[in-house]
Structure formats: structure tokens, C-alpha cells
Coordinates of C-alpha atoms in Angstrom, one line a residue:
X1 CA 0.0 0.0 0.0
X2 CA 1.5 3.4 -1.1
X3 CA 1.6 6.4 1.2
X4 CA -0.8 8.1 -1.2
X5 CA -3.3 5.3 -0.6
X6 CA -2.8 5.6 3.2
X7 CA -3.4 9.4 3.0
X8 CA -6.6 8.8 1.1
X9 CA -7.6 6.4 3.8
X10 CA -7.0 9.1 6.3
X11 CA -9.2 11.5 4.4
X12 CA -11.9 8.9 4.2
X13 CA -11.6 8.3 7.9
X14 CA -11.9 12.1 8.6
X15 CA -15.0 12.4 6.4
X16 CA -16.6 9.3 8.0
X17 CA -16.0 10.2 11.6
X18 CA -17.1 13.8 11.0
X19 CA -20.2 12.6 9.3
X20 CA -21.0 10.1 12.1
X21 CA -20.5 12.7 14.8
X22 CA -22.8 15.2 13.1
X23 CA -25.3 12.5 12.4
X24 CA -25.4 11.5 16.1
X25 CA -25.9 15.2 17.1
X26 CA -28.7 15.4 14.5
X27 CA -30.3 12.3 16.0
X28 CA -30.1 13.7 19.5
X29 CA -33.6 14.9 18.9
X30 CA -37.1 14.0 20.0
X31 CA -38.8 13.0 16.7
X32 CA -42.1 11.7 18.1
X33 CA -45.0 14.1 18.7
X34 CA -46.1 14.0 22.4
X35 CA -49.8 14.0 23.1
X36 CA -51.6 14.1 26.4
X37 CA -52.5 10.5 25.9
X38 CA -48.9 9.4 25.5
X39 CA -47.9 7.9 28.8
X40 CA -45.5 5.3 27.8
X41 CA -41.8 5.8 28.3
X42 CA -39.8 7.1 25.3
X43 CA -36.4 5.9 24.3
X44 CA -34.0 7.2 21.6
X45 CA -33.3 4.5 19.0
X46 CA -29.5 5.3 18.9
X47 CA -26.8 5.7 21.5
X48 CA -26.4 9.3 20.5
X49 CA -23.8 10.2 23.1
X50 CA -21.4 7.3 22.4
X51 CA -19.0 9.6 20.6
X52 CA -18.5 11.6 23.8
X53 CA -17.8 8.5 25.7
X54 CA -14.7 7.8 23.6
X55 CA -13.1 11.0 24.9
X56 CA -10.1 10.2 27.2
X57 CA -10.1 13.7 28.6
X58 CA -13.7 13.4 29.7
X59 CA -13.0 10.1 31.4
X60 CA -9.9 11.4 33.2
X61 CA -11.3 14.6 34.5
X62 CA -14.6 13.2 35.6
X63 CA -12.7 10.4 37.4
X64 CA -10.5 13.0 39.2
X65 CA -13.4 15.3 39.9
X66 CA -15.9 12.9 41.5
X67 CA -13.8 9.8 42.1
X68 CA -15.9 7.5 39.9
X69 CA -15.7 6.5 36.2
X70 CA -19.1 6.5 34.5
X71 CA -19.4 3.1 32.9
X72 CA -19.7 4.3 29.3
X73 CA -16.4 6.2 29.6
X74 CA -14.4 3.0 29.5
X75 CA -14.8 3.4 25.7
X76 CA -12.1 6.1 26.0
X77 CA -9.5 3.3 26.3
X78 CA -10.1 2.6 22.7
X79 CA -8.5 5.9 21.9
X80 CA -5.9 6.1 24.7
X81 CA -4.3 2.7 24.3
X82 CA -3.6 3.0 20.5
X83 CA -2.2 6.5 21.1
X84 CA 0.5 5.0 23.2
X85 CA 1.7 3.0 20.2
X86 CA 0.6 5.1 17.2
X87 CA 0.8 8.7 18.5
X88 CA -1.9 11.3 18.0
X89 CA -3.8 9.5 15.3
X90 CA -7.0 10.7 16.9
X91 CA -6.2 14.3 16.1
X92 CA -5.4 13.6 12.4
X93 CA -7.8 10.8 11.6
X94 CA -10.8 11.0 14.0
X95 CA -11.4 14.3 15.8
X96 CA -14.4 16.1 14.2
X97 CA -13.2 19.5 15.4
X98 CA -9.7 18.7 14.1
X99 CA -11.1 17.7 10.8
X100 CA -13.1 20.9 10.5
X101 CA -10.0 22.9 11.4
X102 CA -8.0 20.9 8.8
X103 CA -10.5 21.6 6.0
X104 CA -10.7 25.4 6.8
X105 CA -7.0 25.7 7.0
X106 CA -6.6 24.0 3.6
X107 CA -8.7 26.6 1.8
X108 CA -6.3 28.7 -0.2
X109 CA -5.5 32.0 1.5
X110 CA -5.7 35.4 -0.2
X111 CA -2.9 36.6 2.0
X112 CA 0.6 36.5 0.4
X113 CA 2.2 36.0 3.8
X114 CA 0.3 32.7 4.2
X115 CA 1.7 31.2 1.0
X116 CA 5.0 29.8 -0.1
X117 CA 7.8 30.7 2.4
X118 CA 5.3 32.4 4.7
X119 CA 3.4 29.1 5.0
X120 CA 6.5 27.1 5.4
X121 CA 7.6 29.3 8.3
X122 CA 4.2 29.3 9.9
X123 CA 4.3 25.5 9.9
X124 CA 7.5 25.3 11.9
X125 CA 7.1 24.6 15.6
X126 CA 6.3 27.7 17.7
X127 CA 6.5 28.4 21.4
X128 CA 2.8 29.1 21.6
X129 CA 2.1 25.4 21.1
X130 CA 3.1 24.9 24.8
X131 CA 0.0 26.7 25.9
X132 CA -2.2 23.6 25.4
X133 CA -0.2 21.7 27.9
X134 CA -0.6 24.4 30.5
X135 CA -4.3 24.5 29.9
X136 CA -4.4 20.7 30.3
X137 CA -2.5 20.8 33.5
X138 CA -4.7 23.6 34.8
X139 CA -7.9 21.6 34.1
X140 CA -6.4 18.4 35.6
X141 CA -5.6 20.2 38.9
X142 CA -9.0 21.9 38.9
X143 CA -10.7 18.5 38.4
X144 CA -8.6 17.0 41.2
X145 CA -9.9 19.6 43.6
X146 CA -13.6 19.1 42.5
X147 CA -14.5 21.4 39.7
X148 CA -14.8 20.1 36.1
X149 CA -13.9 22.7 33.6
X150 CA -12.5 20.5 30.8
X151 CA -15.8 20.5 28.9
X152 CA -15.4 24.2 28.1
X153 CA -12.5 23.5 25.7
X154 CA -12.5 19.7 25.2
X155 CA -13.1 19.4 21.4
X156 CA -15.8 16.7 21.5
X157 CA -18.2 18.4 24.0
X158 CA -17.3 21.8 22.4
X159 CA -18.2 20.5 18.9
X160 CA -21.5 18.8 20.1
X161 CA -22.5 22.0 22.0
X162 CA -21.7 24.3 19.1
X163 CA -23.6 22.2 16.5
X164 CA -26.6 21.4 18.7
X165 CA -27.2 24.8 20.3
X166 CA -25.7 27.2 17.7
X167 CA -25.2 25.8 14.1
X168 CA -28.5 23.8 13.7
X169 CA -30.8 26.5 15.3
X170 CA -29.1 29.2 13.2
X171 CA -29.5 27.1 10.0
X172 CA -33.2 26.5 10.9
X173 CA -33.8 30.2 11.3
X174 CA -32.0 31.0 8.1
X175 CA -34.0 28.3 6.2
X176 CA -37.3 29.6 7.5
X177 CA -36.2 33.2 6.7
X178 CA -35.3 32.3 3.1
X179 CA -38.4 30.3 2.6
X180 CA -40.6 33.2 3.8
X181 CA -38.7 35.7 1.7
X182 CA -39.2 33.7 -1.5
X183 CA -42.9 33.2 -0.7
X184 CA -43.3 37.0 -0.1
X185 CA -43.0 37.5 -3.9
X186 CA -46.3 35.8 -4.4
X187 CA -45.0 33.9 -7.5
X188 CA -46.5 30.4 -6.9
X189 CA -44.1 28.3 -9.0
X190 CA -41.1 29.9 -7.2
X191 CA -42.8 29.4 -3.8
X192 CA -43.6 25.8 -4.6
X193 CA -40.0 25.1 -5.7
X194 CA -38.7 26.7 -2.5
X195 CA -41.1 24.7 -0.4
X196 CA -40.1 21.5 -2.2
X197 CA -36.4 22.0 -1.4
X198 CA -37.3 23.0 2.2
X199 CA -39.4 19.8 2.7
X200 CA -36.7 17.7 1.1
X201 CA -34.0 18.7 3.6
X202 CA -36.0 19.5 6.7
X203 CA -36.5 15.9 7.9
X204 CA -32.7 15.4 7.9
X205 CA -31.3 18.7 9.1
X206 CA -34.0 20.7 10.9
X207 CA -35.7 20.1 14.2
X208 CA -39.4 19.5 14.2
X209 CA -39.7 23.1 15.3
X210 CA -37.5 26.2 15.6
X211 CA -35.7 26.2 18.9
X212 CA -34.2 29.1 20.7
X213 CA -31.3 28.8 23.2
X214 CA -30.2 31.2 25.9
X215 CA -26.9 32.9 25.6
X216 CA -25.7 31.4 22.3
X217 CA -23.7 34.5 21.5
X218 CA -21.1 33.4 24.0
X219 CA -20.9 29.9 22.3
X220 CA -20.7 31.6 18.9
X221 CA -17.8 33.8 20.0
X222 CA -15.7 30.7 21.0
X223 CA -16.7 28.5 18.1
X224 CA -16.3 31.4 15.5
X225 CA -12.9 32.3 17.0
X226 CA -11.7 28.7 16.6
X227 CA -12.8 28.6 13.0
X228 CA -11.5 32.0 12.0
X229 CA -8.0 31.5 13.5
X230 CA -7.4 28.7 11.1
X231 CA -7.1 31.4 8.4
X232 CA -4.1 32.9 10.3
X233 CA -2.4 29.7 11.6
X234 CA -3.0 26.2 10.3
X235 CA -5.1 24.3 12.9
X236 CA -4.3 27.0 15.5
X237 CA -6.7 25.4 18.0
X238 CA -5.2 21.9 17.7
X239 CA -1.6 23.1 17.8
X240 CA -1.9 25.7 20.6
X241 CA -5.0 25.3 22.8
X242 CA -6.6 21.9 22.7
X243 CA -6.4 20.2 26.1
X244 CA -7.3 16.8 24.6
X245 CA -4.5 17.2 22.1
X246 CA -2.1 18.0 24.9
X247 CA -3.2 14.8 26.8
X248 CA -2.7 12.7 23.7
X249 CA 0.6 14.3 23.1
X250 CA 1.8 13.3 26.5
X251 CA 0.6 9.7 26.0
X252 CA 2.2 9.6 22.5
X253 CA 5.6 10.6 23.8
X254 CA 7.0 7.0 23.4
X255 CA 4.9 5.9 20.5
X256 CA 6.6 3.1 18.5
X257 CA 5.2 4.5 15.3
X258 CA 7.1 7.5 14.1
X259 CA 9.0 9.4 11.4
X260 CA 12.3 8.4 10.0
X261 CA 14.3 10.9 7.9
X262 CA 16.8 10.0 5.2
X263 CA 19.3 12.9 5.1
X264 CA 21.1 11.7 2.0
X265 CA 18.2 11.8 -0.4
X266 CA 16.6 15.0 0.9
X267 CA 16.9 18.0 -1.4
X268 CA 15.3 20.4 1.1
X269 CA 12.4 21.4 -1.1
X270 CA 10.3 22.0 2.1
X271 CA 7.2 20.6 0.5
X272 CA 6.8 18.5 3.7
X273 CA 6.6 21.7 5.8
X274 CA 4.0 23.3 3.4
X275 CA 1.6 20.4 4.0
X276 CA 2.3 19.8 7.7
X277 CA -0.7 20.0 10.0
X278 CA 0.9 19.7 13.4
X279 CA 3.9 22.1 13.1
X280 CA 6.1 19.2 14.3
X281 CA 9.1 19.9 12.1
X282 CA 9.1 17.0 9.7
X283 CA 11.9 18.4 7.4
X284 CA 15.4 17.0 7.4
X285 CA 17.8 19.1 9.5
X286 CA 15.4 19.9 12.4
X287 CA 14.2 17.9 15.4
X288 CA 11.0 16.2 14.7
X289 CA 8.6 16.8 17.6
X290 CA 6.8 13.5 18.2
X291 CA 4.3 14.9 20.7
X292 CA 3.1 17.5 18.2
X293 CA 2.6 15.2 15.2
X294 CA -1.0 14.5 14.1
X295 CA 0.1 11.5 12.1
X296 CA -1.7 12.9 9.0
X297 CA 1.1 11.5 6.8
X298 CA 1.0 14.6 4.6
X299 CA 4.7 15.2 4.8
X300 CA 5.6 11.7 3.6
X301 CA 3.1 11.9 0.8
X302 CA 4.4 15.3 -0.3
X303 CA 8.1 14.4 -0.3
X304 CA 9.2 13.8 -3.9
X305 CA 12.4 12.2 -2.9
X306 CA 11.0 9.6 -0.5
X307 CA 13.2 10.9 2.3
X308 CA 10.4 10.7 4.9
X309 CA 9.1 7.4 6.1
X310 CA 6.6 6.7 8.9
X311 CA 7.2 3.3 10.3
X312 CA 7.2 1.3 13.5
X313 CA 10.4 1.5 15.6
X314 CA 12.0 4.2 13.4
X315 CA 15.7 5.0 13.8
X316 CA 16.1 7.6 16.6
X317 CA 19.8 8.3 16.1
X318 CA 20.7 11.5 14.4
X319 CA 23.7 13.2 12.8
X320 CA 25.3 16.6 13.3
X321 CA 23.2 18.1 10.5
X322 CA 20.0 16.0 11.1
X323 CA 19.3 15.8 14.8
X324 CA 17.3 12.9 16.3
X325 CA 13.6 13.3 17.1
X326 CA 12.5 15.1 20.2
X327 CA 10.1 13.1 22.3
X328 CA 9.9 15.6 25.2
X329 CA 6.9 17.7 26.0
X330 CA 8.0 21.3 25.6
X331 CA 7.0 22.8 28.9
X332 CA 9.0 24.5 31.7
X333 CA 8.9 23.5 35.3
X334 CA 7.9 27.0 36.6
X335 CA 4.9 27.3 34.3
X336 CA 3.9 23.7 35.0
X337 CA 3.9 24.5 38.7
X338 CA 2.1 27.7 38.1
X339 CA -0.6 26.0 35.9
X340 CA -1.2 23.3 38.6
X341 CA -1.3 25.9 41.3
X342 CA -3.8 28.0 39.4
X343 CA -6.0 25.0 38.8
X344 CA -5.8 24.0 42.5
X345 CA -6.7 27.6 43.5
X346 CA -9.7 27.7 41.1
X347 CA -12.0 25.5 43.2
X348 CA -11.7 27.4 46.5
X349 CA -11.8 30.7 44.6
X350 CA -15.1 29.8 42.8
X351 CA -16.7 28.3 45.9
X352 CA -15.7 31.3 48.1
X353 CA -18.1 33.5 46.1
X354 CA -21.7 33.7 46.9
X355 CA -23.1 32.1 43.7
X356 CA -22.7 28.4 44.8
X357 CA -24.8 28.1 48.0
X358 CA -25.0 31.3 50.1
X359 CA -26.7 33.4 47.4
X360 CA -27.4 30.8 44.7
X361 CA -29.8 31.9 41.9
X362 CA -33.3 30.8 42.9
X363 CA -34.1 30.3 39.2
X364 CA -31.2 27.8 38.7
X365 CA -33.5 24.9 37.9
X366 CA -31.6 21.8 36.8
X367 CA -33.0 19.0 34.6
X368 CA -35.0 16.2 36.3
X369 CA -32.6 13.5 37.7
X370 CA -29.7 15.9 38.2
X371 CA -27.4 15.0 41.0
X372 CA -26.8 17.4 43.9
X373 CA -25.2 20.7 42.7
X374 CA -21.7 20.0 44.1
X375 CA -21.6 16.6 42.3
X376 CA -23.3 18.1 39.2
X377 CA -20.5 20.6 38.7
X378 CA -18.0 17.7 39.0
X379 CA -19.7 15.7 36.3
X380 CA -21.3 18.0 33.7
X381 CA -19.1 18.5 30.6
X382 CA -21.3 21.1 28.9
X383 CA -21.9 19.0 25.8
X384 CA -25.4 20.3 25.3
X385 CA -26.9 16.9 24.6
X386 CA -29.7 17.4 27.2
X387 CA -30.5 20.7 25.7
X388 CA -30.6 19.4 22.2
X389 CA -32.9 16.4 23.0
X390 CA -35.4 18.3 25.2
X391 CA -38.7 18.2 23.2
X392 CA -40.0 21.5 24.7
X393 CA -36.8 23.6 24.3
X394 CA -36.9 23.9 28.1
X395 CA -33.2 23.3 28.8
X396 CA -30.6 26.0 27.9
X397 CA -26.9 26.8 28.6
X398 CA -26.4 29.0 31.6
X399 CA -24.3 32.2 31.5
X400 CA -23.8 33.3 35.1
X401 CA -26.9 31.8 36.7
X402 CA -24.6 29.1 38.2
X403 CA -21.6 31.4 38.6
X404 CA -18.5 31.2 36.5
X405 CA -18.0 27.6 37.6
X406 CA -21.2 26.5 35.9
X407 CA -21.0 28.4 32.6
X408 CA -22.9 26.5 29.8
X409 CA -24.3 23.9 32.2
X410 CA -28.0 23.2 31.6
X411 CA -30.8 25.3 33.2
X412 CA -34.5 24.9 32.7
X413 CA -36.2 28.2 31.7
X414 CA -40.0 27.6 32.0
X415 CA -40.9 30.8 30.2
X416 CA -39.4 29.2 27.0
X417 CA -40.4 25.6 27.6
X418 CA -41.5 23.3 30.4
X419 CA -40.4 19.8 31.5
X420 CA -42.5 17.2 29.7
X421 CA -43.8 14.8 32.3
X422 CA -43.5 11.7 30.2
X423 CA -40.0 12.5 28.9
X424 CA -36.8 11.2 30.5
X425 CA -34.5 11.8 27.5
X426 CA -32.1 14.2 29.1
X427 CA -31.0 11.5 31.5
X428 CA -30.6 9.0 28.6
X429 CA -28.2 11.2 26.7
X430 CA -26.1 12.5 29.5
X431 CA -22.6 10.8 29.0
X432 CA -21.2 11.4 32.5
X433 CA -24.1 10.7 34.9
X434 CA -24.6 14.4 35.8
X435 CA -28.3 13.7 35.0
X436 CA -29.3 10.3 36.2
X437 CA -31.5 8.2 33.9
X438 CA -34.9 8.1 35.5
X439 CA -37.7 5.7 34.8
X440 CA -41.1 7.1 34.0
X441 CA -42.3 6.0 37.5
X442 CA -39.3 7.6 39.2
X443 CA -40.1 10.9 37.4
X444 CA -43.8 11.2 37.8
X445 CA -44.2 9.0 41.0
X446 CA -47.2 7.2 42.3
X447 CA -48.7 6.4 45.8
X448 CA -45.5 4.6 46.9
X449 CA -42.9 6.4 44.9
X450 CA -42.4 10.2 45.3
X451 CA -42.2 12.2 42.1
X452 CA -38.9 13.8 41.1
X453 CA -39.1 17.5 41.9
X454 CA -37.0 20.2 40.2
X455 CA -38.6 23.1 42.0
X456 CA -41.8 24.7 43.2
X457 CA -44.2 27.2 41.6
X458 CA -45.4 30.4 43.3
X459 CA -48.0 33.0 42.4
X460 CA -47.4 36.7 41.9
X461 CA -50.8 37.8 43.0
X462 CA -50.2 41.4 41.8
X463 CA -50.0 40.1 38.2
X464 CA -52.5 37.2 38.4
X465 CA -55.7 38.0 36.5
X466 CA -58.2 36.5 39.0
X467 CA -56.3 37.9 42.0
X468 CA -55.4 41.4 40.8
X469 CA -57.8 42.2 37.9
X470 CA -61.1 40.4 38.7
X471 CA -60.7 38.5 35.5
X472 CA -61.6 34.9 35.0
X473 CA -58.6 32.7 34.1
X474 CA -57.8 29.0 35.0
X475 CA -55.0 28.4 32.4
X476 CA -52.4 27.4 35.0
X477 CA -54.8 24.8 36.5
X478 CA -55.6 23.4 33.1
X479 CA -51.9 23.0 32.2
X480 CA -50.8 21.5 35.5
X481 CA -49.8 17.9 34.6
X482 CA -49.7 16.3 38.1
X483 CA -52.4 14.0 39.3
X484 CA -54.0 15.2 41.4
X485 CA -53.2 18.7 40.2
X486 CA -50.8 20.8 42.2
X487 CA -52.7 24.0 41.1
X488 CA -56.1 24.0 42.7
X489 CA -58.9 26.7 42.5
X490 CA -61.2 28.4 45.0
X491 CA -64.2 30.2 43.7
X492 CA -64.6 33.7 45.2
X493 CA -66.9 36.6 44.6
X494 CA -64.9 39.9 43.9
X495 CA -65.9 43.4 42.9
X496 CA -64.3 45.1 39.9
X497 CA -63.6 48.8 39.4
X498 CA -67.2 49.5 38.2
X499 CA -68.5 47.9 41.4
X500 CA -69.9 44.9 39.6
X501 CA -69.6 41.6 41.4
X502 CA -67.6 38.9 39.4
X503 CA -67.3 35.3 40.3
X504 CA -63.7 34.1 39.7
X505 CA -61.6 31.0 40.5
X506 CA -58.4 32.0 42.3
X507 CA -55.5 29.6 41.9
X508 CA -53.4 28.2 44.7
X509 CA -50.3 25.9 44.8
X510 CA -50.1 22.7 46.8
X511 CA -46.3 22.4 47.3
X512 CA -46.6 18.8 48.2
X513 CA -47.8 18.0 44.7
X514 CA -45.9 20.5 42.6
X515 CA -42.9 19.1 40.8
X516 CA -41.7 22.4 39.4
X517 CA -42.1 21.3 35.8
X518 CA -42.9 24.9 34.7
X519 CA -46.0 24.2 32.6
X520 CA -48.0 26.8 34.5
X521 CA -45.4 29.5 34.0
X522 CA -45.0 28.5 30.3
X523 CA -48.8 28.8 29.7
X524 CA -49.6 31.9 31.8
X525 CA -51.4 34.5 29.6
X526 CA -49.4 37.3 31.3
X527 CA -46.7 37.0 28.7
X528 CA -43.8 39.2 29.5
X529 CA -43.5 38.3 33.2
X530 CA -45.8 35.5 34.1
X531 CA -48.0 35.7 37.2
X532 CA -46.8 32.2 38.2
X533 CA -43.1 31.4 38.4
X534 CA -40.9 28.4 39.4
X535 CA -37.9 28.5 41.7
X536 CA -35.6 25.6 42.6
X537 CA -36.7 25.3 46.2
X538 CA -38.1 21.9 47.0
X539 CA -35.9 20.1 44.4
X540 CA -35.5 16.4 45.2
X541 CA -31.7 16.4 44.7
X542 CA -31.0 18.8 47.6
X543 CA -31.7 18.2 51.3
X544 CA -31.0 21.8 52.0
X545 CA -32.8 23.7 49.3
X546 CA -36.2 23.1 50.8
X547 CA -39.0 25.3 52.2
X548 CA -37.7 26.1 55.7
X549 CA -40.6 24.7 57.7
X550 CA -40.5 21.4 55.7
X551 CA -36.9 20.5 56.4
X552 CA -36.6 17.2 58.3
X553 CA -35.8 17.7 61.9
X554 CA -33.2 15.4 63.5
X555 CA -34.8 12.8 65.6
X556 CA -33.6 11.8 69.0
X557 CA -33.2 8.1 69.5
X558 CA -33.5 6.9 73.0
X559 CA -30.5 5.0 74.3
X560 CA -30.6 1.3 73.6
X561 CA -33.1 1.6 70.6
X562 CA -32.3 1.4 66.9
X563 CA -33.8 3.7 64.4

């Protein structure tokens, strides 16, 4: 098999894994219409989060942060073990964000400085490539002390989050806008053709309805920045910032598969450098940096003299004019210590603020099945899968509702959507166990099993129509999904401004029955600021975030008796 054939196989691998990853994100979608009569439990037909479970950085940081390895994350060994022998093949052959960066970097630049000698020089190893190792060490230390921040920059959660909450909703809005614009001309053949094209692609690419996510500008800034910087430096993110790339670089340090250079046949044409993806110095006369190589094989394929050869157990000896490979990770002791110290200091710094417990946002409503907040922040990788799969568009990425520590973790916003009682999909797609997979019985409860509660609803009587405006309204009671209903009504006779007596039904909440699903707030006819709202108090996951008078009192056990 020629190296050209191997390079074509690498291209095929990149296209295949990129397509599979995007297809899994597309299939992280509720595609069955829910009706009030639908009471059976719903399951997704595909393991849509399996790609995230292959991520070694997710496995390592969640293990450090909470002391347990979620069972699905054992798949990460399928990436980590081959890396020890083959090097960073994942970066060059599998990673979907790496593939996207590769494609964008390969688009011919209009800038003269990014062509010819300029590109050759930009593809030599640079000091900025150390940064990713310091980011990796910082996140490892932070995870060890209990706060999981790797999901912010880990390429797989980052890619899933960006596609699910940014790219697809934006594409949906653009498609709807173009279709409406074409139809506005009133030319029926053109409108029909546009509708035909829309209907042809919508089942594959678009959600069953337009979704809107909170705070997507912040996600767009990061994702857009990653994409754009490829036009300045080839695969800038992969070379300089990716913490997963740093982890794989460390594990590939002693890989048995590597580059061997033949000094005698090399004519120093530098074509290898022009096509290099990792800036690992593949040219004869410089030290090849094994930990930076993406194993894309571009250099070997581009070499017209056949001076470069990737093989198992390459010759590591060098000459005076052609030094041997460098297998060291290029980091300094001082900055390593500083990165670890900064990561270690992050946890107490974040927790010393008031946003974690003392003054936590009352509207921080987590998905049903979420573990207690301390453990939640040690497990959530911000992949956005729960947000993507939510059928009612109820789950959104946070900005500062959970403090800086919880940026882009999920939050339920009832004004946008409510938690569907018969849905447990968010727990099914969570790859790290931050949201436990509930059965339908565990979620809705029965006489023996308490329902899972994510909060409690309260009324703002100054805005409620029956309470403040002598107007008949029972919408919240009609939408309440619990059985018996948590919202109950009392008929009362009130007098309006004209002195006319009006019989209204005023709503009340039974906190013992309310699960905090938010259906009442979502449906409230007072649109801008609903007259009923949900806060997180009473959530099942927390023994402390309860209505004060309902906290369990410690019981005194008489001596000699067992509880």
C-alpha cells in the first residue's frame, strides 16, 4: 500500500467520523409528537452520546473530579491505548473539530504572507504550542480539587455543544427566513419550488420546530474564534490550545510509530513543511517533535524524494546536520507548577463566592434526575446533549446563573419551555451521569414512589388575572400535569372597578404535589413576566434547598433503641 493510498484512507476516515459525529448530534432529537394520551416511556433509537464516551479527557477529568468513572467512559480506552503506540492518530484521523480545522486551514488563502515561504515558516514549531499543555494541567488540577472545567475546551463536547445549540438552530432560522422571503414575492411556481427544497432537507437537518437557546452568542464567539483563527495559523486550536491534544501528546511521547528521515536523499524542497498539520518539524535538518505530530502523513506523501518514512520502531539516532527526534513535551517547570497551582486555586476561589450556596440563583432549575449541585458541577461536561434532546426547548446553557463555575451547564427556563412529564431523555443522553437516567415511574411517581421534583411554583398575585384584575382565568390549573393537580382553584366573589360583582376562581399551589415542571409558567397568559413562576426550592436532589418549615428535623433516638 502506497503512502498516497494511506493518505486517502486518512481523508476517508476524517470524512466518515465527521459525518458520524454530526449524524449523532442530529439524531439527539425527539422526533415523536407528544400527546396528552402518550404515557409510555420514550427511548431514543440510537446511542447518540457514544462519541463523547470515547473522549479520554472526559474520562480522566470526571474520574478526578468525582472519584468515579461512569461506565460508558471505558470506551475512551479505545482511543488512549492505541495512542501509546501510534501517536496522536485521533487528532489527524478521527477528531471532528480537528477535521473541521483541517478543512478550513486548507482553503487557499488570499494573504501572500500565508503562501510559499510564509506558510513554510508558519508550519514550523512555535512556542505558543506549549499553551495547550498548561491548559491541560490547569484543568487536571481543577478537576482533582472538585470542579470540572474541561468541557469548556474539550473538542468533542465543544463540537457537540456548538452544533446542537448554535449551528443547527441558526441554520433552521435561516432556512425559515429564506423560505418566507421567497414566498413573499407571491410567485406560486417559485414558492412551490422553495417549499419542495425545504421539505426535502428539513427531515434530515431541521428540528421539528424552531428552537431558541439562551446565551448562544457566547458559544458563537468561541466557536467562531476557533474557526477563524485557522485562516491565520494552520489548525491553531489543535496546535496551541486543545487540552485533549495535549493529553494525547503526552501519551504519544514514546509511541513506537514515528517518522524516520533520510538525510542523503533530501533536497530540502520543504514541501513537507508546506503540508504539515501539526507544526512538528518533519523536514530534514530539524528535530521532529513527536508529541506535536497529528500522524496525518501529509509530509511523507508530499516528499518527492521519498526521504520521509513513517514506520514502527524508526531509527532515533541523528547526525550533526540532522538531529534525532525530540520526544519531550516542551514545557517549563515553573509554568507547569504555576498551571497546577492556578488549577488548584480555582476551586476554592469559585466556591468562596456567593453564587454556589449562600446566594445561589433561585431560578437555577436543573433537569430532572440531576445529582446534587456539588456533584453536578463535578460531572457536567457542557456537551449540550440534554438541551438538544429536550422536546420542549426547556433546557438552555447558563451564562452566570450558576456562577463562572457553571457556565454552559443546563438550566430549565420555564418561560421558554416546560419539562414534559412523560420524557426522560435528558438522563438518557447524559454521558457522564450528571443527569441520572430516571424511569417514568421515578419521574412522575405514584402512591408509593415520590415524584422527582425540580422546583416549586409560586404565584405573583399582583399580576395574576383572578387575583389582581377580577378577570376569569384558569389556564395554570388546566396545564398542571400532576395527578391530582398541584394547582387548585377556589371560587370567590370579587368586585371590579365598576362595582360589579364577578365570580372568579383564584389559583393556589399545593407544594406537596408541585414538581416544578414549569407548565403553569409557560402557559400563563401574562406573557412578559408570568404571574406564576418556578424556583428551585423543594428540588429532590438537595436536602438543604427546601422550604424552611418542611426540612426534616433530626430525631432523638432513646439509648438502647435502633432507628
